[in-house]
Short mmCIF file of C-alpha atoms in Angstrom, two decimals:
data_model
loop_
_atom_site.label_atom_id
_atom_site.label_comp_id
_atom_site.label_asym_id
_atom_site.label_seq_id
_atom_site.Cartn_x
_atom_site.Cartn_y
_atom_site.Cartn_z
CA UNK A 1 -35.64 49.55 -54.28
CA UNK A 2 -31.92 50.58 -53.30
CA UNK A 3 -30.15 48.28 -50.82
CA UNK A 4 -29.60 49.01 -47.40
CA UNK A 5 -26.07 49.93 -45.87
CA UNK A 6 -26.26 46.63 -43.47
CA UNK A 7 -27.22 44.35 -46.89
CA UNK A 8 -24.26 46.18 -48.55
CA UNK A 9 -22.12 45.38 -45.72
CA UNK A 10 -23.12 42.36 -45.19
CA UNK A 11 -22.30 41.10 -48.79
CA UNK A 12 -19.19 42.97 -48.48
CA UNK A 13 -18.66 40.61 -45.29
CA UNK A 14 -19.79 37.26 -46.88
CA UNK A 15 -17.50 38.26 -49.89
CA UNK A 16 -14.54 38.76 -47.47
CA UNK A 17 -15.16 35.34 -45.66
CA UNK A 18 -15.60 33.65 -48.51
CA UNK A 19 -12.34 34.75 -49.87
CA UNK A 20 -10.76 33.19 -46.12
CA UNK A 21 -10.78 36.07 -43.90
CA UNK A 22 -11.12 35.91 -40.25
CA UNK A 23 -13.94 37.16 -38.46
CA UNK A 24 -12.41 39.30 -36.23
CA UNK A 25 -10.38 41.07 -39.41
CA UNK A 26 -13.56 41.29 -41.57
CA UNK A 27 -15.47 42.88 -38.65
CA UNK A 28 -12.30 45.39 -38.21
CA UNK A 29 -12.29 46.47 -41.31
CA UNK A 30 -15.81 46.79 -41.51
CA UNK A 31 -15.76 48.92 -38.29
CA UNK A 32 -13.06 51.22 -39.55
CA UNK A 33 -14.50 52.26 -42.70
CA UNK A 34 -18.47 52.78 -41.47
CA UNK A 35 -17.29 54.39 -37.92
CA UNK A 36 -19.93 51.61 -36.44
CA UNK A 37 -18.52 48.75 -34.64
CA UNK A 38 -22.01 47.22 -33.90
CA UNK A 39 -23.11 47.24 -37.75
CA UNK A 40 -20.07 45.83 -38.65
CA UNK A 41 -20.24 43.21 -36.05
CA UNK A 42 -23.89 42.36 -36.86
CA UNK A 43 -23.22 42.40 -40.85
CA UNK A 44 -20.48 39.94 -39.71
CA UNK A 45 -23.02 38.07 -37.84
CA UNK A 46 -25.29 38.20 -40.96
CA UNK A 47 -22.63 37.37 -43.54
CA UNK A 48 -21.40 33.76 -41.52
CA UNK A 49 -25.17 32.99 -41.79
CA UNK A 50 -26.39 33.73 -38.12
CA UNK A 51 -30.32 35.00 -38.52
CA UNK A 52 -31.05 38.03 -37.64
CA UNK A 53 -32.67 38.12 -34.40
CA UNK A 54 -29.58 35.84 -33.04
CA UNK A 55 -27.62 37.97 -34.23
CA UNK A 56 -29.47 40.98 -32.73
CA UNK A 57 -29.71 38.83 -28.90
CA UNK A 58 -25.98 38.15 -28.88
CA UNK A 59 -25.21 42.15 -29.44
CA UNK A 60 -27.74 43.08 -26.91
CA UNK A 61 -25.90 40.90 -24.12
CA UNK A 62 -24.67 43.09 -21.70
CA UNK A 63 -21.69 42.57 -22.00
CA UNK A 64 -21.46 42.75 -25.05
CA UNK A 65 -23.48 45.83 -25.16
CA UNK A 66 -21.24 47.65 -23.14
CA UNK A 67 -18.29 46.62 -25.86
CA UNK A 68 -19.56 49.26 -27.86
CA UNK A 69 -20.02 52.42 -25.95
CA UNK A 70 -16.65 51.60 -23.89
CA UNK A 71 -14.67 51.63 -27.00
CA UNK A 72 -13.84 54.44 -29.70
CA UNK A 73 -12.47 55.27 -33.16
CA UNK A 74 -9.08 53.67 -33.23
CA UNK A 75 -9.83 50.22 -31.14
CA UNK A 76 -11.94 48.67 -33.90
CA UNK A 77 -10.02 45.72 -33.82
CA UNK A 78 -9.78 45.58 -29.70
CA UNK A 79 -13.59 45.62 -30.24
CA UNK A 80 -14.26 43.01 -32.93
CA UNK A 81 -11.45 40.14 -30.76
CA UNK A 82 -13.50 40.73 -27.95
CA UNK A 83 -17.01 40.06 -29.81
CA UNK A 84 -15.05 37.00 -31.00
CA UNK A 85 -14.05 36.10 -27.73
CA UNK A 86 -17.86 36.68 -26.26
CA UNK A 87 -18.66 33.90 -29.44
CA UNK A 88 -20.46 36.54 -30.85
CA UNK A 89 -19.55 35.31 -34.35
CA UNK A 90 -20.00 31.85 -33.27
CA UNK A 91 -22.53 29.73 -35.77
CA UNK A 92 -23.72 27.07 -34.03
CA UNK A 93 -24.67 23.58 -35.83
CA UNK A 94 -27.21 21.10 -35.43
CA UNK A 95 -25.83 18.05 -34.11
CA UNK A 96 -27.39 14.97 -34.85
CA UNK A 97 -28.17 12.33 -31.98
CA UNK A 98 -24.63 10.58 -32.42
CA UNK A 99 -22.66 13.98 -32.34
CA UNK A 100 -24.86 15.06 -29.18
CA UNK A 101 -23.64 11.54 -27.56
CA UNK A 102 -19.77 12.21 -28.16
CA UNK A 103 -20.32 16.29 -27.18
CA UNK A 104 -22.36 14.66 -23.80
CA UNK A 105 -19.02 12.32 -23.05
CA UNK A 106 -17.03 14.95 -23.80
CA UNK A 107 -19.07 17.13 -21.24
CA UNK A 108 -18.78 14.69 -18.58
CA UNK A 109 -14.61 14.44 -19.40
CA UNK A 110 -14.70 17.96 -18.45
CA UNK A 111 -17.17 17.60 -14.96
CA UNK A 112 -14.42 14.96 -14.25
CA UNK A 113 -11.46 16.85 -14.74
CA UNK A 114 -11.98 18.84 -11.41
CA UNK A 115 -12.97 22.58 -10.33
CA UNK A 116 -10.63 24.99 -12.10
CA UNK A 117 -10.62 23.94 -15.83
CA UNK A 118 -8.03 26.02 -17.86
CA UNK A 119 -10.12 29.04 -19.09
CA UNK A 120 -8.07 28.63 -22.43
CA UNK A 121 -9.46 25.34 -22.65
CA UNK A 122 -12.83 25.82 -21.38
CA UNK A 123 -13.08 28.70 -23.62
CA UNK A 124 -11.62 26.80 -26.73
CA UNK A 125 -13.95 23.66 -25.97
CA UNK A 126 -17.00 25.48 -25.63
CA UNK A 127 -16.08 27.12 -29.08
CA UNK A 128 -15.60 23.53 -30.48
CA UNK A 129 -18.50 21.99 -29.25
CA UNK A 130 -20.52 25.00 -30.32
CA UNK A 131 -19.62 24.59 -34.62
CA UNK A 132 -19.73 20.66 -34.07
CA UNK A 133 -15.56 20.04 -34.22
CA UNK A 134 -16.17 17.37 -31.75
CA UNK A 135 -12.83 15.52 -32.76
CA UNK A 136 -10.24 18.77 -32.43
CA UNK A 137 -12.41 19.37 -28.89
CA UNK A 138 -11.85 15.28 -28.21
CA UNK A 139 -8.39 15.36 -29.10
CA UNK A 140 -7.77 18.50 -26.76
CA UNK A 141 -9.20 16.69 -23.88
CA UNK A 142 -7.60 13.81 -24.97
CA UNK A 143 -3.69 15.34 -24.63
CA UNK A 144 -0.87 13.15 -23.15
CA UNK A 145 0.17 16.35 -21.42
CA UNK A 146 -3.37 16.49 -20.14
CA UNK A 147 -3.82 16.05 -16.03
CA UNK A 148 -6.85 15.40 -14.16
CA UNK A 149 -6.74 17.92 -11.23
CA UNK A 150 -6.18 16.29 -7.59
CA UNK A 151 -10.37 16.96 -7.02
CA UNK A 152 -11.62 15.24 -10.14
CA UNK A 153 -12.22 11.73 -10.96
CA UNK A 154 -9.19 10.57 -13.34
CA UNK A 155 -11.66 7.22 -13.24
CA UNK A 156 -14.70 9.09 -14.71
CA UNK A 157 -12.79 11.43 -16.95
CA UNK A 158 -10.39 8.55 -19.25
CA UNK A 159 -13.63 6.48 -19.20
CA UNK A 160 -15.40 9.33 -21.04
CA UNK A 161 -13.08 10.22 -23.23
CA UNK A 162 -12.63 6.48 -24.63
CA UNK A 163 -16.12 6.00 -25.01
CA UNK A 164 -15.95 9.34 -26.70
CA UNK A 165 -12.89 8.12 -28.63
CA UNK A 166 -14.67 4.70 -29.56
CA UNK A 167 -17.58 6.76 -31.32
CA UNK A 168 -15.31 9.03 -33.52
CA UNK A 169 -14.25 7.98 -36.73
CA UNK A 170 -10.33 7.79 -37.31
CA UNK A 171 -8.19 10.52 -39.01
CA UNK A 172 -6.49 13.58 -37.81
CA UNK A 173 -4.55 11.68 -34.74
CA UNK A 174 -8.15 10.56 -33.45
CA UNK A 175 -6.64 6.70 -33.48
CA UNK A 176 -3.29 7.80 -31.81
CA UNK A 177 -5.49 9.60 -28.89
CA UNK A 178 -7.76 7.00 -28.23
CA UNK A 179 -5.20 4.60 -27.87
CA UNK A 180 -3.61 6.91 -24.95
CA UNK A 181 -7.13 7.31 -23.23
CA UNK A 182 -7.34 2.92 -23.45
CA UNK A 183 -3.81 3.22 -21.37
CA UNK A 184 -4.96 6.34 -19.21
CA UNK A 185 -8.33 4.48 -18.41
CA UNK A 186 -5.97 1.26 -17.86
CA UNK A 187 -4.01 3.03 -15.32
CA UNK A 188 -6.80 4.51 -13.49
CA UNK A 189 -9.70 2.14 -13.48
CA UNK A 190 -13.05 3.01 -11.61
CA UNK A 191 -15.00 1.01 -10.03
CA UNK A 192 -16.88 -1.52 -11.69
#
């Protein structure tokens, strides 16, 4: 039995990641030398390990849908950074009970931050959260150029994020940032 042009895409896409290409480039390329941005994108989908019918749901958004019948030969790669930005190529992992803690502090950070989060950083969180980097989303939150708007809860928000802080182990700045939310939550204490 011959193989299928997705399977042979889709190895050609696991090969490519697997040799450190982005997502968005594999998918590009893909795109480009089938003609069909939505195989590409779901070999792409199949190659980072997301099953099938995920795969299949996240294509079928509307939005995401549209993508492919608003876009022609020559805008592969306009196509495949807006999938990625629509975390189409997104894998999501299993958290455990203590990662689920940390991502639920670092949840209510961001309800006490105020109305208005920075789309860059909402988008870039929800990314984070998504593949279980809960210490580069902590440690975004956790800026020293990092203001709580004037409607949020600077109380609520440094609170979470050293409780957050307290449950992460150290490395990668984690003990530098926690220190800074002990101060922040210092300087704005809630009541107790």
């Amino acid at each position: 039995m011959g193989r299928t042009g997705l399977e042979a895409s889709t190895d050609e896409a696991r090969d490519a990641l697997r040799a450190g290409r982005r997502e968005v480039d594999v998918c590009t390329d893909l795109a480009r030398r089938t003609g069909d941005p939505r195989a590409a994108a779901l070999a792409t989908c199949l190659a980072l390990g997301i099953a099938q019918a995920e795969a299949e749901r996240r294509l079928g958004e509307p939005a995401v849908a549209s993508l492919f019948e608003e876009f022609g030969a020559g805008e592969e790669e306009d196509v495949a950074v807006l999938l990625d930005a629509a975390f189409v190529f997104v894998v999501d992992r299993e958290l455990d009970a203590h990662q689920r803690r940390i991502r639920d502090l670092l949840g209510a950070a961001v309800r006490a931050y105020g109305k208005g989060i920075p789309s860059g950083l909402g988008a870039s969180l929800w990314r984070l959260c998504r593949t279980g980097d809960l210490a580069r989303a902590y440690l975004l939150l956790a800026s020293d150029r990092r203001r709580v708007r004037d409607d949020g809860d600077p109380a609520a928000y440094w609170a979470a994020l050293v409780a957050a802080g307290n449950l992460l182990p150290d490395g990668d700045g984690i003990g530098d940032a926690r220190e800074h939310c002990h101060r922040m939550a210092e300087l704005h204490p809630g009541e107790r």
